[in-house]
């Protein structure tokens, strides 16, 4: 008897979740201590997908669900979120959290999710821009700045606990574009001066609706390429997603090829902002953890939050191909307008975009598994003298190998009926009815509560 088409995503999702949960359990059997972890021994990372206001609301609901979980000292688990990335609608929630935490999200529903962004866009339409697209920075960007970010730049994130990575799409290279110091160093541009609202606008700039958001390239700087990028560029066998990221960023250093980068919706290039995590890992051996976090962490949770609609054929076949064609079209138009752009291999671009969409979760899991081993290897290589200098009051029974990593996905497939069907019917829009917003918020919290990885991790906190 054949399995109904609509059940395939659900079955695969739960099979993956069970497999990853089993990995976590096997690690725990050999290493877990009896005492629950202290707050500073817990590390949480999140990656949010796109999907307009539906994705913003769903990821907000997930954050509220995480906040309800308390650590041994009574503080909310959201206090231990140390990495967050996002594309498109998910980047809005991710950036708002990274800037001000859950306190700053108290009025997120009323101040942003209920905002009629599309009315503002409609007011800007005229005969000239209807073909080129609306200027996102003067519409979406201004609303984001007025309602959420209030002039904040990347410099304002420097003292915040969570590392943020916003991901857009480079139209010419048909590749993810990560807002980080590595990318902007290659462009000879200071990331700290970039408005958060402009970065999020680029990540959410839906093609045709919005015109591409430009980022200028300047000259006169010396760029230090990360070792991980250099290795990926030199190795044709490197993971295609990492290699494309490295090749794209390196291409920005050539002023003959790139005078500006034109950015559109990040969800055209990947699902979760996986490239944001890959880029953060490339910044250092332990990154995005600090040295202290790498020493102290015993429990690590990483959740990929997917608010995308369910449709196995569309998600697995049509969207990756459509993304490549769309980005290729915009990249060609960009070069014809003589605005600059890289000439990366088209096959590599298609292969990498497919890898960061249909294999995005697998890419993330592999990167986190390798990272775990690197952290353990580093911890166990430290001699007593070094350990005493880094952590003089460490527990006597501290085990360098105890690092339990739980990886999972939170998505619409985990919702009960009829909420699952309702969420699949909520369109990808920048304006939604209040009822739809509240359903999506509730759905995020409920999906989290039903995610197997979440249950496994909660057990490890006890």
Tab-separated table of N, CA and C in Angstrom, residues 272-336:
chain	number	residue	atom	x	y	z
A	272	UNK	N	17.212	27.719	6.120
A	272	UNK	CA	17.255	28.166	7.515
A	272	UNK	C	18.248	29.289	7.823
A	273	UNK	N	19.127	29.609	6.925
A	273	UNK	CA	20.261	30.435	7.320
A	273	UNK	C	21.418	29.549	7.731
A	274	UNK	N	21.471	28.325	7.151
A	274	UNK	CA	22.552	27.393	7.458
A	274	UNK	C	23.918	28.007	7.172
A	275	UNK	N	24.008	28.792	6.100
A	275	UNK	CA	25.284	29.420	5.749
A	275	UNK	C	25.750	30.378	6.844
A	276	UNK	N	24.800	30.940	7.578
A	276	UNK	CA	25.173	31.795	8.694
A	276	UNK	C	25.964	31.033	9.738
A	277	UNK	N	25.537	29.785	10.007
A	277	UNK	CA	26.275	28.969	10.972
A	277	UNK	C	27.608	28.506	10.393
A	278	UNK	N	27.619	28.104	9.114
A	278	UNK	CA	28.871	27.696	8.484
A	278	UNK	C	29.887	28.840	8.498
A	279	UNK	N	29.420	30.053	8.234
A	279	UNK	CA	30.306	31.211	8.251
A	279	UNK	C	30.815	31.481	9.661
A	280	UNK	N	29.943	31.377	10.644
A	280	UNK	CA	30.350	31.600	12.033
A	280	UNK	C	31.373	30.563	12.477
A	281	UNK	N	31.207	29.325	12.036
A	281	UNK	CA	32.180	28.278	12.371
A	281	UNK	C	33.540	28.586	11.749
A	282	UNK	N	33.551	29.278	10.623
A	282	UNK	CA	34.806	29.548	9.914
A	282	UNK	C	35.620	30.649	10.574
A	283	UNK	N	35.052	31.331	11.547
A	283	UNK	CA	35.743	32.456	12.175
A	283	UNK	C	36.814	32.014	13.168
A	284	UNK	N	36.773	30.784	13.609
A	284	UNK	CA	37.768	30.306	14.564
A	284	UNK	C	37.507	28.859	14.921
A	285	UNK	N	38.473	28.241	15.597
A	285	UNK	CA	38.378	26.812	15.889
A	285	UNK	C	37.172	26.500	16.760
A	286	UNK	N	36.839	27.369	17.706
A	286	UNK	CA	35.727	27.138	18.613
A	286	UNK	C	34.475	27.916	18.228
A	287	UNK	N	34.583	28.874	17.354
A	287	UNK	CA	33.468	29.753	16.998
A	287	UNK	C	32.257	28.949	16.549
A	288	UNK	N	31.042	29.432	16.900
A	288	UNK	CA	30.736	30.710	17.551
A	288	UNK	C	30.714	30.677	19.075
A	289	UNK	N	31.368	29.717	19.702
A	289	UNK	CA	31.516	29.721	21.159
A	289	UNK	C	32.727	30.545	21.570
A	290	UNK	N	32.628	31.144	22.758
A	290	UNK	CA	33.799	31.747	23.378
A	290	UNK	C	34.602	30.639	24.061
A	291	UNK	N	35.818	30.967	24.495
A	291	UNK	CA	36.643	29.981	25.192
A	291	UNK	C	35.951	29.501	26.462
A	292	UNK	N	35.386	30.437	27.225
A	292	UNK	CA	34.703	30.069	28.464
A	292	UNK	C	33.509	29.162	28.190
A	293	UNK	N	32.733	29.484	27.158
A	293	UNK	CA	31.579	28.654	26.816
A	293	UNK	C	32.015	27.255	26.387
A	294	UNK	N	33.100	27.178	25.623
A	294	UNK	CA	33.582	25.880	25.169
A	294	UNK	C	34.040	25.015	26.338
A	295	UNK	N	34.563	25.621	27.384
A	295	UNK	CA	34.985	24.876	28.568
A	295	UNK	C	33.790	24.426	29.403
A	296	UNK	N	32.822	25.318	29.578
A	296	UNK	CA	31.744	25.074	30.531
A	296	UNK	C	30.594	24.245	29.986
A	297	UNK	N	30.332	24.323	28.677
A	297	UNK	CA	29.095	23.757	28.129
A	297	UNK	C	29.065	22.231	28.250
A	298	UNK	N	27.962	21.733	28.826
A	298	UNK	CA	27.710	20.294	28.920
A	298	UNK	C	26.510	19.877	28.080
A	299	UNK	N	25.590	20.813	27.828
A	299	UNK	CA	24.377	20.511	27.073
A	299	UNK	C	24.202	21.545	25.961
A	300	UNK	N	24.062	21.071	24.736
A	300	UNK	CA	23.919	21.978	23.594
A	300	UNK	C	22.691	21.559	22.792
A	301	UNK	N	21.818	22.520	22.540
A	301	UNK	CA	20.625	22.301	21.719
A	301	UNK	C	20.681	23.206	20.499
A	302	UNK	N	20.441	22.626	19.334
A	302	UNK	CA	20.342	23.443	18.118
A	302	UNK	C	19.071	23.035	17.387
A	303	UNK	N	18.187	24.016	17.188
A	303	UNK	CA	16.906	23.768	16.539
A	303	UNK	C	16.819	24.532	15.219
A	304	UNK	N	16.443	23.830	14.168
A	304	UNK	CA	16.117	24.456	12.889
A	304	UNK	C	14.605	24.614	12.841
A	305	UNK	N	14.151	25.853	12.775
A	305	UNK	CA	12.723	26.162	12.847
A	305	UNK	C	12.219	26.447	11.441
A	306	UNK	N	11.325	25.574	10.965
A	306	UNK	CA	10.896	25.621	9.570
A	306	UNK	C	9.409	25.942	9.480
A	307	UNK	N	9.102	27.167	9.084
A	307	UNK	CA	7.707	27.593	8.926
A	307	UNK	C	7.231	27.474	7.492
A	308	UNK	N	8.005	26.780	6.648
A	308	UNK	CA	7.625	26.630	5.246
A	308	UNK	C	6.406	25.731	5.121
A	309	UNK	N	5.622	25.975	4.081
A	309	UNK	CA	4.477	25.117	3.807
A	309	UNK	C	4.934	23.703	3.473
A	310	UNK	N	4.084	22.739	3.777
A	310	UNK	CA	4.345	21.359	3.420
A	310	UNK	C	3.826	21.082	2.008
A	311	UNK	N	4.693	20.571	1.174
A	311	UNK	CA	4.323	19.992	-0.116
A	311	UNK	C	5.571	19.326	-0.628
A	312	UNK	N	5.586	18.034	-0.555
A	312	UNK	CA	6.817	17.309	-0.800
A	312	UNK	C	7.388	17.593	-2.192
A	313	UNK	N	6.538	17.598	-3.211
A	313	UNK	CA	7.059	17.790	-4.560
A	313	UNK	C	7.572	19.210	-4.749
A	314	UNK	N	6.782	20.176	-4.294
A	314	UNK	CA	7.199	21.570	-4.474
A	314	UNK	C	8.475	21.848	-3.700
A	315	UNK	N	8.535	21.419	-2.432
A	315	UNK	CA	9.694	21.705	-1.597
A	315	UNK	C	10.942	21.013	-2.124
A	316	UNK	N	10.785	19.758	-2.592
A	316	UNK	CA	11.945	18.963	-2.950
A	316	UNK	C	12.397	19.158	-4.388
A	317	UNK	N	11.488	19.563	-5.272
A	317	UNK	CA	11.835	19.624	-6.690
A	317	UNK	C	11.728	21.036	-7.280
A	318	UNK	N	10.556	21.630	-7.139
A	318	UNK	CA	10.298	22.879	-7.847
A	318	UNK	C	11.053	24.055	-7.251
A	319	UNK	N	11.031	24.189	-5.921
A	319	UNK	CA	11.622	25.367	-5.297
A	319	UNK	C	13.130	25.460	-5.526
A	320	UNK	N	13.928	24.371	-5.303
A	320	UNK	CA	15.356	24.507	-5.580
A	320	UNK	C	15.646	24.918	-7.020
A	321	UNK	N	14.942	24.310	-7.974
A	321	UNK	CA	15.166	24.676	-9.382
A	321	UNK	C	14.733	26.111	-9.643
A	322	UNK	N	13.607	26.501	-9.080
A	322	UNK	CA	13.115	27.861	-9.259
A	322	UNK	C	14.040	28.894	-8.666
A	323	UNK	N	14.648	28.550	-7.529
A	323	UNK	CA	15.591	29.483	-6.900
A	323	UNK	C	16.795	29.707	-7.802
A	324	UNK	N	17.316	28.626	-8.350
A	324	UNK	CA	18.468	28.758	-9.237
A	324	UNK	C	18.116	29.606	-10.452
A	325	UNK	N	16.962	29.321	-11.078
A	325	UNK	CA	16.555	30.077	-12.264
A	325	UNK	C	16.318	31.544	-11.936
A	326	UNK	N	15.665	31.801	-10.792
A	326	UNK	CA	15.374	33.183	-10.408
A	326	UNK	C	16.654	33.961	-10.156
A	327	UNK	N	17.559	33.352	-9.386
A	327	UNK	CA	18.810	34.044	-9.095
A	327	UNK	C	19.647	34.219	-10.354
A	328	UNK	N	19.638	33.213	-11.217
A	328	UNK	CA	20.392	33.333	-12.464
A	328	UNK	C	19.843	34.464	-13.323
A	329	UNK	N	18.509	34.592	-13.387
A	329	UNK	CA	17.882	35.667	-14.158
A	329	UNK	C	18.279	37.028	-13.613
A	330	UNK	N	18.186	37.168	-12.274
A	330	UNK	CA	18.539	38.455	-11.680
A	330	UNK	C	20.034	38.742	-11.827
A	331	UNK	N	20.845	37.685	-11.729
A	331	UNK	CA	22.278	37.883	-11.899
A	331	UNK	C	22.625	38.319	-13.313
A	332	UNK	N	21.967	37.722	-14.311
A	332	UNK	CA	22.198	38.101	-15.703
A	332	UNK	C	21.772	39.547	-15.931
A	333	UNK	N	20.609	39.907	-15.408
A	333	UNK	CA	20.139	41.282	-15.562
A	333	UNK	C	21.105	42.259	-14.910
A	334	UNK	N	21.645	41.866	-13.785
A	334	UNK	CA	22.597	42.731	-13.084
A	334	UNK	C	23.837	42.960	-13.932
A	335	UNK	N	24.358	41.891	-14.546
A	335	UNK	CA	25.563	42.042	-15.357
A	335	UNK	C	25.274	42.843	-16.632
A	336	UNK	N	24.073	42.659	-17.198
A	336	UNK	CA	23.708	43.424	-18.386
A	336	UNK	C	23.603	44.908	-18.065
